[in-house]
Coordinates of C-alpha atoms (C1' of nucleotides) in Angstrom, one line a residue:
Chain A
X1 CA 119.1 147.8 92.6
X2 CA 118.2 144.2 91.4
X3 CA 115.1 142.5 92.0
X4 CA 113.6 139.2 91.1
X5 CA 111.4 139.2 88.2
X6 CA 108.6 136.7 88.3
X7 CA 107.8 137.7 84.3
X8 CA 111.3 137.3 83.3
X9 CA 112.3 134.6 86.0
X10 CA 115.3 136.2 86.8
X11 CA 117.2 138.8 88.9
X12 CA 117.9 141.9 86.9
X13 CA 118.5 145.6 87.4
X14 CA 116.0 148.0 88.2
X15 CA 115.7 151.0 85.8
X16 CA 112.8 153.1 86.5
X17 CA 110.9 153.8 83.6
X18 CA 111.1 157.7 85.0
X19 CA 113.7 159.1 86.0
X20 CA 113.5 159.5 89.8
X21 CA 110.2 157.8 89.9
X22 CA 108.6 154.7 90.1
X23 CA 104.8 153.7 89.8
X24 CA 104.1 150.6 92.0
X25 CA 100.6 148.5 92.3
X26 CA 99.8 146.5 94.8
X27 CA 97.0 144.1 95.1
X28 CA 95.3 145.0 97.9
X29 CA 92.9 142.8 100.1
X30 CA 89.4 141.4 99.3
X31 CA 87.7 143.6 102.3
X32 CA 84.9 140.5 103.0
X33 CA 86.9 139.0 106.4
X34 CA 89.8 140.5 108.4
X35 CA 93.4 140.3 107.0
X36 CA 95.2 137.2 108.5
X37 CA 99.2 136.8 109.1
X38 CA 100.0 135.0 105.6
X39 CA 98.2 138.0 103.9
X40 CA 100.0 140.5 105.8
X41 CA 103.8 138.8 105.0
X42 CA 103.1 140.1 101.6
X43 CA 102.4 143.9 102.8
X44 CA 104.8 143.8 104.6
X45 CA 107.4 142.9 101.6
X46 CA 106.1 145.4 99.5
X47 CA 106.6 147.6 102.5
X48 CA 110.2 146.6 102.9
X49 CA 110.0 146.8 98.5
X50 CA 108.5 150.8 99.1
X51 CA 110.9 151.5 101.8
X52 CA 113.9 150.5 99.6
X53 CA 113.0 152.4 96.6
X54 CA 112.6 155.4 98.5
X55 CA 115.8 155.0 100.5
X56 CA 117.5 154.9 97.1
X57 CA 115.6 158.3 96.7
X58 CA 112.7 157.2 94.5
X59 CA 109.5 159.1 94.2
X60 CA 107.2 156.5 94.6
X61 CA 103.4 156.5 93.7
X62 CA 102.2 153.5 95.1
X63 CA 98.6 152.3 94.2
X64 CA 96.5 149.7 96.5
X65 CA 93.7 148.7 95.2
X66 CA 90.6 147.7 97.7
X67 CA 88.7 144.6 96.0
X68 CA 85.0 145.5 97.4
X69 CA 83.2 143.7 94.4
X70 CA 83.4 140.7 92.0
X71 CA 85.9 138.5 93.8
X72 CA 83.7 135.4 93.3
X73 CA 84.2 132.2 95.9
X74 CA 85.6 130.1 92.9
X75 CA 87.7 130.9 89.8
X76 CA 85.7 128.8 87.6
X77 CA 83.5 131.8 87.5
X78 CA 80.1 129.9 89.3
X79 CA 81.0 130.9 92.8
X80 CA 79.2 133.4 95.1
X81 CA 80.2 136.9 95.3
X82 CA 82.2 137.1 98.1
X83 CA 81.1 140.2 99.5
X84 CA 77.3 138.9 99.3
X85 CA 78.3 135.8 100.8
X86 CA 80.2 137.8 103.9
X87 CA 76.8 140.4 103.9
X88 CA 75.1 137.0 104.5
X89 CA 77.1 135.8 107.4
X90 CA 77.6 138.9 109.2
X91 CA 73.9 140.4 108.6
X92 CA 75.9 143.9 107.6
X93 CA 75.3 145.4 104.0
X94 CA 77.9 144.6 101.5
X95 CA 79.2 147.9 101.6
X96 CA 79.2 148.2 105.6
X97 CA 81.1 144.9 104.9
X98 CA 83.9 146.5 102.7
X99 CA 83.8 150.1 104.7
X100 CA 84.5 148.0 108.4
X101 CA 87.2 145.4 107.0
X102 CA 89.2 148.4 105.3
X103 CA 88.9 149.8 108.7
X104 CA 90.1 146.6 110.4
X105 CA 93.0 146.4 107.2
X106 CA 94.2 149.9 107.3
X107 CA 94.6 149.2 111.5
X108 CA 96.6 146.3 111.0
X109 CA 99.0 147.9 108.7
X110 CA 99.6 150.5 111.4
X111 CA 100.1 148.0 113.9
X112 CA 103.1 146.5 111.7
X113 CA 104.0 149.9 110.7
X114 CA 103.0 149.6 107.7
X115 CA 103.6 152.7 105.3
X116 CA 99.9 154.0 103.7
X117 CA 100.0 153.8 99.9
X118 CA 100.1 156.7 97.9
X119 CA 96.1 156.2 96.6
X120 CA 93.5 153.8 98.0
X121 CA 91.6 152.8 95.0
X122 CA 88.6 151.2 95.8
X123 CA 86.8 148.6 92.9
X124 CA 83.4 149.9 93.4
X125 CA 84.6 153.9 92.6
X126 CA 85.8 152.9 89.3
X127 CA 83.3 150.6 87.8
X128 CA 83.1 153.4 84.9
X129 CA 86.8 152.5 84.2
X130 CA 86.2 148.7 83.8
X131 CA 83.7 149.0 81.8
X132 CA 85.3 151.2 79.2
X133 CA 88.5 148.7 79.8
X134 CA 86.1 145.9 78.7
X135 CA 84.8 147.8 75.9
X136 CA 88.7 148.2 75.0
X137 CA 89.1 144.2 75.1
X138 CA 86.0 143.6 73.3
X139 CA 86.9 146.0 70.6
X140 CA 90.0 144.2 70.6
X141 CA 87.8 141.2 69.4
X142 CA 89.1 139.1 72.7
X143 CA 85.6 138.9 74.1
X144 CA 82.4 136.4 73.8
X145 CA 79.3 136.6 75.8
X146 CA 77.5 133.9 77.5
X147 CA 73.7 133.4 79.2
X148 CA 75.9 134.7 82.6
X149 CA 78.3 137.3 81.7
X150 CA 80.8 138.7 79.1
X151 CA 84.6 136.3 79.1
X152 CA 88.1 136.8 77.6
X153 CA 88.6 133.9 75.6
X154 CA 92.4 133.4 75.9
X155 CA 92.8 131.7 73.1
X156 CA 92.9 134.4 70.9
X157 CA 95.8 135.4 73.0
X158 CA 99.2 133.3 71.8
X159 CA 101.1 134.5 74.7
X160 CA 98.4 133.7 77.6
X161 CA 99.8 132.1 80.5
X162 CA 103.4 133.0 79.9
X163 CA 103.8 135.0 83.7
X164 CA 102.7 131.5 85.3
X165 CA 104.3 129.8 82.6
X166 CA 101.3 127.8 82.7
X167 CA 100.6 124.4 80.6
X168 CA 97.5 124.8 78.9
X169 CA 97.7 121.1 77.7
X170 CA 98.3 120.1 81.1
X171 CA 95.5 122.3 82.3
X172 CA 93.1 120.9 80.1
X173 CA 94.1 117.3 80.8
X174 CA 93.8 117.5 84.8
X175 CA 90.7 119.8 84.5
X176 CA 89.3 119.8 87.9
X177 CA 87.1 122.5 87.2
X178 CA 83.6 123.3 85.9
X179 CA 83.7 125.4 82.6
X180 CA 79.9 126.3 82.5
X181 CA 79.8 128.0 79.1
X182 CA 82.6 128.7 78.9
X183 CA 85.4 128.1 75.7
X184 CA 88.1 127.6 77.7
X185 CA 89.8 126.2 80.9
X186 CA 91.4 129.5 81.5
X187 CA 88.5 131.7 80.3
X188 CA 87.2 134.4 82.8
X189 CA 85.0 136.7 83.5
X190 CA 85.0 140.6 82.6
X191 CA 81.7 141.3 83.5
X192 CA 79.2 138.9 85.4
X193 CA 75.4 139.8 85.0
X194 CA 73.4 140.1 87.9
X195 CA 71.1 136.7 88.2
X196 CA 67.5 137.0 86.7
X197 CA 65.5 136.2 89.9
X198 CA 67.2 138.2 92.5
X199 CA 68.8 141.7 93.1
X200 CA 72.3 142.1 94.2
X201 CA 73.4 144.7 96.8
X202 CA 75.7 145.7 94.4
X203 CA 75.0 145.9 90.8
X204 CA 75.4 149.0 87.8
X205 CA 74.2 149.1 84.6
X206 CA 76.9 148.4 81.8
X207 CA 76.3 147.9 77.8
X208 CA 75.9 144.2 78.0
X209 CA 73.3 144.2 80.6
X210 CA 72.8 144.7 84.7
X211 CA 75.4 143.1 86.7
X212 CA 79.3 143.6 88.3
X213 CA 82.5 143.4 87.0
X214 CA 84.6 140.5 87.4
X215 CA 87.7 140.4 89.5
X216 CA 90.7 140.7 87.3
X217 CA 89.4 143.5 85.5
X218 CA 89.7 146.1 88.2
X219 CA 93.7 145.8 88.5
X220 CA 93.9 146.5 84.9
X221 CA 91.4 149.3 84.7
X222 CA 92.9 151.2 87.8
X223 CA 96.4 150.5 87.6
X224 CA 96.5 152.1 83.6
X225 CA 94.3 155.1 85.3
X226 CA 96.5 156.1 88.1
X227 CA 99.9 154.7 86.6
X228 CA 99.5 154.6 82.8
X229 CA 99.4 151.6 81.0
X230 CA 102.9 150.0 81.6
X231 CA 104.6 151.3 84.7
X232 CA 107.3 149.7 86.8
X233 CA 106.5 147.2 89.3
X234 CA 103.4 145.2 90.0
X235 CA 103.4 143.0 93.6
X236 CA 101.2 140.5 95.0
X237 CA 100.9 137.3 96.7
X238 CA 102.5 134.1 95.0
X239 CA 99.0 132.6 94.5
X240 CA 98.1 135.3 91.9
X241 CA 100.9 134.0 89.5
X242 CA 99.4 131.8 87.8
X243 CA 95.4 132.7 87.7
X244 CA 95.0 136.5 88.8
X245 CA 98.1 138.6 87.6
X246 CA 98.0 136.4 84.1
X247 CA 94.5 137.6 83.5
X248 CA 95.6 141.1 84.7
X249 CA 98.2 140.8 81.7
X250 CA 95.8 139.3 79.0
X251 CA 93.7 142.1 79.6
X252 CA 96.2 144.7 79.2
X253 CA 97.7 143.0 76.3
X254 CA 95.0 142.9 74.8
X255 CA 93.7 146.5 75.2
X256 CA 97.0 148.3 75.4
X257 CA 99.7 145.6 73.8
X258 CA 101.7 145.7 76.8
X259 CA 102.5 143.3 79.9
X260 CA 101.1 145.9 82.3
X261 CA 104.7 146.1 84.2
X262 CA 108.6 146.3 84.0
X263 CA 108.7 144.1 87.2
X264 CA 106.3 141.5 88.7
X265 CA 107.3 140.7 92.2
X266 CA 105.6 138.3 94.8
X267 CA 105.7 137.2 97.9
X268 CA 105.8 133.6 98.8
X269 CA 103.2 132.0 101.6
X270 CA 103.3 131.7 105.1
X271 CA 102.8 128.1 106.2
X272 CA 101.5 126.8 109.7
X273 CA 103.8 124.6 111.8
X274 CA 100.9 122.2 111.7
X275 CA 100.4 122.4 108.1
X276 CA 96.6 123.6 108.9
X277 CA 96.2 125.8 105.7
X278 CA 95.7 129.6 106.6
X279 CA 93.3 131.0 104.4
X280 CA 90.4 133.0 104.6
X281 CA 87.8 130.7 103.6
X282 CA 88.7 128.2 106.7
X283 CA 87.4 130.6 109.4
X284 CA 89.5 130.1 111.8
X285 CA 92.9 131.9 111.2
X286 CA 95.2 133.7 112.9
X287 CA 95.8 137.8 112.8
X288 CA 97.7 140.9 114.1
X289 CA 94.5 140.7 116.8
X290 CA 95.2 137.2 117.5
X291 CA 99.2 138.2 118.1
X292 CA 98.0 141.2 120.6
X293 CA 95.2 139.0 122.4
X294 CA 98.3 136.6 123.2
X295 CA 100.4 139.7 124.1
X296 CA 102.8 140.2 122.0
X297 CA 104.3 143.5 120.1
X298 CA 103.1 143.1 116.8
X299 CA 106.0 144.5 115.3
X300 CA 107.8 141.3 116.5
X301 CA 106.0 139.4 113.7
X302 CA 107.4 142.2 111.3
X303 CA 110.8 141.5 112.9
X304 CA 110.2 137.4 112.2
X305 CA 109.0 138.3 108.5
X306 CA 112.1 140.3 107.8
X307 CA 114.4 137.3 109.2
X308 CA 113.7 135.3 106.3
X309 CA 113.8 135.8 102.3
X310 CA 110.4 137.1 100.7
X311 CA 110.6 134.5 98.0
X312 CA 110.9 131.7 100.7
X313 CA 107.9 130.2 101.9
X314 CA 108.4 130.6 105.9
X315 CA 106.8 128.8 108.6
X316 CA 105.3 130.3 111.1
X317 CA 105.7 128.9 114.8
X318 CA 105.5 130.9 118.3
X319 CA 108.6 129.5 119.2
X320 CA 110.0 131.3 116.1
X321 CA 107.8 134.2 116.8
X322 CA 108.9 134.4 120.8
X323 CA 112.8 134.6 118.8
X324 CA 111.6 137.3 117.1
X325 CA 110.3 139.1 120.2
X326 CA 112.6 138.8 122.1
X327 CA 115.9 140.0 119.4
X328 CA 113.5 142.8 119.1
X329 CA 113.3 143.5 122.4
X330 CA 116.8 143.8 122.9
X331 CA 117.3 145.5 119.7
X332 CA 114.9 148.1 121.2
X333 CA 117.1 148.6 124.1
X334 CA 120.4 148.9 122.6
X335 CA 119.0 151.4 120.2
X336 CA 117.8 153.5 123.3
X337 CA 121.0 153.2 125.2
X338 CA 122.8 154.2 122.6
X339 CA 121.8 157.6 123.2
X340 CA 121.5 161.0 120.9
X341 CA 122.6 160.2 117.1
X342 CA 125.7 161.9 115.7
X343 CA 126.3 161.2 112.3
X344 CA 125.9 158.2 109.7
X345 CA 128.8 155.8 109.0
X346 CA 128.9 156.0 105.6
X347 CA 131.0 152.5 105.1
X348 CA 127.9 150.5 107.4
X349 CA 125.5 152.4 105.2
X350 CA 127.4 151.2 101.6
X351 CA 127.3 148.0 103.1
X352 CA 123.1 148.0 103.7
X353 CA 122.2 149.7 100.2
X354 CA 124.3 146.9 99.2
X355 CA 122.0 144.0 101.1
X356 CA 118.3 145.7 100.6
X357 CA 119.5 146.8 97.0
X358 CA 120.1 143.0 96.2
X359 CA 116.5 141.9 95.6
X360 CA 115.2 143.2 99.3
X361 CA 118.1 140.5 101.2
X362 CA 116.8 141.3 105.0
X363 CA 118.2 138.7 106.6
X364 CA 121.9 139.9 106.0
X365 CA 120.3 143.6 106.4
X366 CA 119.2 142.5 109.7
X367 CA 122.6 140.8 110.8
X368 CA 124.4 143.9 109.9
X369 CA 122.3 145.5 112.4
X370 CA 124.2 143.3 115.1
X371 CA 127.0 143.6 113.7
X372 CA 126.7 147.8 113.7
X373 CA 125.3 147.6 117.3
X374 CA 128.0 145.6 118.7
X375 CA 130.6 147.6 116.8
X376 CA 133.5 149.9 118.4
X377 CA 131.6 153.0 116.7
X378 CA 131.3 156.0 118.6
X379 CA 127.7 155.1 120.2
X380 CA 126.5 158.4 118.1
X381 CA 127.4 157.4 115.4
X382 CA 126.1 153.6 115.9
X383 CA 122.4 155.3 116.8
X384 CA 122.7 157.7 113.8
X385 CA 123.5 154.6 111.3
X386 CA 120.9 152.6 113.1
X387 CA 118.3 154.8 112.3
X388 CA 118.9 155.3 108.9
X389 CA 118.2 151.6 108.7
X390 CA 115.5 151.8 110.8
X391 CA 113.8 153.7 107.3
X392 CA 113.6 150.8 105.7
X393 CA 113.6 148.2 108.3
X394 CA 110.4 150.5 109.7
X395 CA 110.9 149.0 113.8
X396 CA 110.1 152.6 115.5
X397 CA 113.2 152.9 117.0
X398 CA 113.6 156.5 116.8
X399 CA 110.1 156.4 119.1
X400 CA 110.5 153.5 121.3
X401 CA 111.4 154.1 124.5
X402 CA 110.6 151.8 127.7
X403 CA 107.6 151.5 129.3
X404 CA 108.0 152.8 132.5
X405 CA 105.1 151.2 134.9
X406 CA 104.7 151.7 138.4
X407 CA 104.9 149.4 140.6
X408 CA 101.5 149.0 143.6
X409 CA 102.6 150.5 146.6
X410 CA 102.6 147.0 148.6
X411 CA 105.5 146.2 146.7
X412 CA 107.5 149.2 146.0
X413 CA 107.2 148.8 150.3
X414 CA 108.5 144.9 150.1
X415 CA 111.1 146.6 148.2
X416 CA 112.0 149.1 150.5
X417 CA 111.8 146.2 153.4
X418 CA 114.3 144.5 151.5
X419 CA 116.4 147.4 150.4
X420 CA 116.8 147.7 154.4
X421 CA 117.8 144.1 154.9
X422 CA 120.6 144.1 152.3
X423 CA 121.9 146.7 153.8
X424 CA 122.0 144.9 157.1
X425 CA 123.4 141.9 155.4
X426 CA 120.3 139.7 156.1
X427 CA 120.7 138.4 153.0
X428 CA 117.9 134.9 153.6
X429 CA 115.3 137.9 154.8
X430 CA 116.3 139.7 151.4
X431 CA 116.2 136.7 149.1
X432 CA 112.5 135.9 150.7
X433 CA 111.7 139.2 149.9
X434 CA 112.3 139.3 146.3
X435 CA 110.6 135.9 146.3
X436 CA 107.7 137.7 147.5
X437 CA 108.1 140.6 144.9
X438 CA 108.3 137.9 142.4
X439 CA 105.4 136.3 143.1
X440 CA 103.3 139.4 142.8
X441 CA 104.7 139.8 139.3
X442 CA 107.4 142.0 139.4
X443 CA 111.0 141.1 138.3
X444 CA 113.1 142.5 140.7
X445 CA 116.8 143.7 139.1
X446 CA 119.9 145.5 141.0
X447 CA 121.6 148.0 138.6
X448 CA 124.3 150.6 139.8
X449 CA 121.9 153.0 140.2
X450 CA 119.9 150.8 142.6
X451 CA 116.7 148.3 142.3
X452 CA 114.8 148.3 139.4
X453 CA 111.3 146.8 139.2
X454 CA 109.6 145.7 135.9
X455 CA 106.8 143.9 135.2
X456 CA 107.0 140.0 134.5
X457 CA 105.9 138.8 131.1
Chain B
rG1 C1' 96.5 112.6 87.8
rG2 C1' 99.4 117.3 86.1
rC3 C1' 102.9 121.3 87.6
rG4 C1' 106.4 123.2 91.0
rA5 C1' 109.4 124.1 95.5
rC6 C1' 112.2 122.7 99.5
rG7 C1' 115.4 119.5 102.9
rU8 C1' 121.8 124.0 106.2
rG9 C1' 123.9 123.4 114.1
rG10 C1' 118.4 122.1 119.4
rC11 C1' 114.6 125.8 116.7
rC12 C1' 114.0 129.8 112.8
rA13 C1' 117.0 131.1 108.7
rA14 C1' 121.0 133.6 105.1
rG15 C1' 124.5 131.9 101.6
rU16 C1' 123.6 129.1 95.1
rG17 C1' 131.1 127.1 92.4
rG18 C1' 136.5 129.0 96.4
rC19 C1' 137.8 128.7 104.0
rA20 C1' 129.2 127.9 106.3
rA21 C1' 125.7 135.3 108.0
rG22 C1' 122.4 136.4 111.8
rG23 C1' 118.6 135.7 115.6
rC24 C1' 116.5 132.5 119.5
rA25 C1' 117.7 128.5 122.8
rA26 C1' 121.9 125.7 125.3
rG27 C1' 126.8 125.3 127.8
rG28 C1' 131.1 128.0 129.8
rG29 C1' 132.9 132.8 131.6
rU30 C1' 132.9 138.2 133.5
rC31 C1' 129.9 141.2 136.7
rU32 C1' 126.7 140.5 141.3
rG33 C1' 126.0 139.1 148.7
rC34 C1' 122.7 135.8 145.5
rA35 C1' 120.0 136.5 141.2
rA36 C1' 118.4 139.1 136.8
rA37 C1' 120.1 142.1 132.9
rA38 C1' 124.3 143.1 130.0
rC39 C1' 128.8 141.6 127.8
rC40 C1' 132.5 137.8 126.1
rC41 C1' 133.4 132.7 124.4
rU42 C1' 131.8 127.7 122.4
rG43 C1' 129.3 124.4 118.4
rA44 C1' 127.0 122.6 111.9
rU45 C1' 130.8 120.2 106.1
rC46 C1' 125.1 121.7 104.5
rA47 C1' 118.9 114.7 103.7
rC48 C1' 121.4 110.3 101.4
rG49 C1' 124.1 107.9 97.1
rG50 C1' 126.6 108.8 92.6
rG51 C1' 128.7 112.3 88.8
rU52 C1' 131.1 117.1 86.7
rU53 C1' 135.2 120.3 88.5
rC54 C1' 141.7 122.2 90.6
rA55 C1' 137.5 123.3 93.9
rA56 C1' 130.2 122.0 95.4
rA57 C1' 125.9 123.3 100.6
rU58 C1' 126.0 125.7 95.9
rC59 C1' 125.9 122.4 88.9
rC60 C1' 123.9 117.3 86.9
rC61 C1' 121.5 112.3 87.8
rG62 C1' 119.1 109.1 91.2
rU63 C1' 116.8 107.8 96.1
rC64 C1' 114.2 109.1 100.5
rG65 C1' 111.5 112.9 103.0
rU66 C1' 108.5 117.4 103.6
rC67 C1' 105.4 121.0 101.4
rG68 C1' 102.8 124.1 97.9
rC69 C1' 99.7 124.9 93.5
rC70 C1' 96.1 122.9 90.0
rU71 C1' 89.6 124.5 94.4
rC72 C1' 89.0 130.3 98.0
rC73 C1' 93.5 132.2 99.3
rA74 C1' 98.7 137.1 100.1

RNA sequence: GGCGACGUGGCCAAGUGGCAAGGCAAGGGUCUGCAAAACCCUGAUCACGGGUUCAAAUCCCGUCGUCGCCUCCA
């Protein structure tokens, strides 16, 4: 297998550190809002990254964490807590905040089938962990404290920034934001205290004083619990290059010595047709709701996410979504034609491993798909080899089958009426019929085993 | 202002040195009383201008255009 290292900035093989097994983090959501589409093109890569590994018959221990704390409104380390800030808007306590939206998370991922990770590790259930981790740094001598919380000064680190490859001179130079007390531009926080005049909903004691943890600090802390302190392959959104996965290395550079993973992987952003940004903050963005309100399959947007090259920013459209619907759609009825599966062709199978193996390629994946289903195969054997896909490409198929809805009795009867006049060659009174059946929304279709009525989308 | 990415048929999108995947749409055809569905067939020389090379969509330079990050974001 190759995949694209965003550390190395290259395409290279993957060993697992372990034999047969591989330890994979995934930054999971900031549970304050629901989960829009851009945020869920990045689970559903590291789904398409999970299902590949195991295909190739990897154990896989897959962390996600659950940000619940700390993840302030700004970087610069002044914002608002966003979980506070959410409490405020939605009159729910912080943590009812965090328990409904992993709720509304964990639904979504279901909805685009979606495999569960291994262990759910929430930030507030380790807040023991980051404190020792910070005690690690700070005995490390990377640490300073200010009037507002404890910070990693990365200047004591030589090899800060290298994941984002970032330009501290340039960073300095076009310094947009506002450093506080801070040392440095690209100083953050480990541990924020709680402000003097007011209690937060969430706050724990910790050796420098009442407050929270900042919100790099939990990746590093729970990732070295449950995976050890260098494991294989660390994902997250392209965003966190350059701010959120560096910090996530400084800290574990500086406690352990090592870059915290083999492989940094990352999925690039999901852009609006109309260029309106989709993130969180704006309020108005679309989800897997949105998509099911509107009436379509949500797995069709897992079938337009897997057309296109995770390291590609795609943009998203409903004419490219209606695509996707619809190729799935007929996807879902060849594979159910197709009958009972026999056996796997091994050559088609080569062929995938080949594709998914060469840094998750799903686009040629899926056009082998067509080319397998439109093959001369025996159609057992076409199902068999379809479905092994299916495990990574993670459609259903192996459950779908057609919705079969009745049609009202007033038009199974216009059917019936019409069924008569074809058979007396009236075909005007037949054609007027269907017009009628069409009208009440039902798509009339003759097959050789007679009329078929389905409903119209 | 700093950094970076991208520009492939009507739309989406693979391919990154050796005859341009796939999906959706469109046109033609088979089937059908008609239609639908299904199936078959058809189309791009890769933003533009130079250069390197036996050979470039793929490498280099320039131009134009679009977009992202640097501020919350997956």
């Amino acid at each position: 297998m190759y995949f694209y290292d965003t550390y190395t900035r290259e395409k290279r093989e993957f060993v697992p550190l372990k034999p047969g097994e591989v330890g994979l983090y995934t930054c999971g959501p900031t549970v304050y809002n629901f989960a829009h589409l851009g945020n869920m093109r990045t689970y559903i890569f590291e789904d398409l990254l999970r299902r590949t590994l195991e295909f190739n018959g990897f154990q896989v221990k897959h962390v996600m964490n659950i940000t619940d704390v700390g993840h302030l409104t700004s970087d610069a380390d002044t914002g608002e807590d966003k979980m506070e800030k959410g409490s405020r808007r939605t009159g729910m306590t912080a943590w009812q905040i965090a328990d409904f939206y992993t709720a509304e998370f964990r639904k979504d991922m279901a909805r685009l089938n979606i495999v569960e990770p291994t262990i759910w590790s929430r930030a507030t259930d380790h807040i023991k962990e980051q404190i020792e981790f910070i005690r690690c740094i700070e005995a490390a001598g990377y640490t300073y404290q200010t009037s507002d919380g404890v910070y990693f000064d990365t200047s004591k680190l030589p090899t800060y920034g290298y994941l984002g490859r970032l330009d501290i001179e340039g960073l300095q130079a076009g310094m947009r934001i506002d450093m506080g007390e801070k040392h440095n531009p690209t100083d953050f926080a480990l541990w924020k205290f709680s402000p003097g005049d007011q209690k937060r909903q969430m706050e724990w004691e910790s050796p420098w004083g009442v407050g929270f943890p900042g919100w790099h600090i939990e990746c590093s802390a729970m990732s070295a619990k449950y995976l050890g302190s260098f494991f294989d392959i660390h994902c997250g959104g392209e965003d966190h290059i350059t701010v959120h996965h560096t910090n996530e290395i400084a800290q574990t550079e500086a406690c352990y010595g090592t870059r915290l993973a083999n492989f940094w992987m990352h999925a690039y952003f999901l852009q609006l047709d109309d260029s309106v940004r989709m993130s969180k903050s704006s309020g108005d963005f679309l989800r897997v709701e949105t998509l099911v309100e509107k009436g379509y399959d949500p797995l069709a947007y897992r079938m337009f996410c897997l057309n296109a090259s995770y390291r590609q920013k795609l943009n998203f459209s409903w004419e490219g979504l209606d695509a996707a619907a619809k190729s799935l759609d007929r996807l879902r009825a060849i594979s159910h034609e197709l009958g009972d599966p026999s056996v796997v062709d091994e050559d088609y199978l080569d062929r995938f491993s080949e594709m998914v193996d060469d840094d998750l390629n799903m686009p040629r994946a899926i056009a082998l798909v067509w080319e397998l289903v439109r093959s001369d195969l025996p159609e057992g054997v076409r199902k068999a080899t379809l479905l092994k896909f299916d495990t990574v490409l993670g459609f259903g198929l192996a459950d779908w089958k057609p919705s079969v809805e009745e049609a009202p009795a007033e038009v199974v009867a216009l059917l019936t009426q019409r069924q008569q006049a074809r058979a007396e060659k009236r075909w005007q009174d037949a054609d007027a019929l269907r017009d009628q059946i069409t009208a009440d929304g039902w798509e009339l279709m003759d097959t050789p085993e007679g009329p078929k009525l389905k409903p119209r989308k």
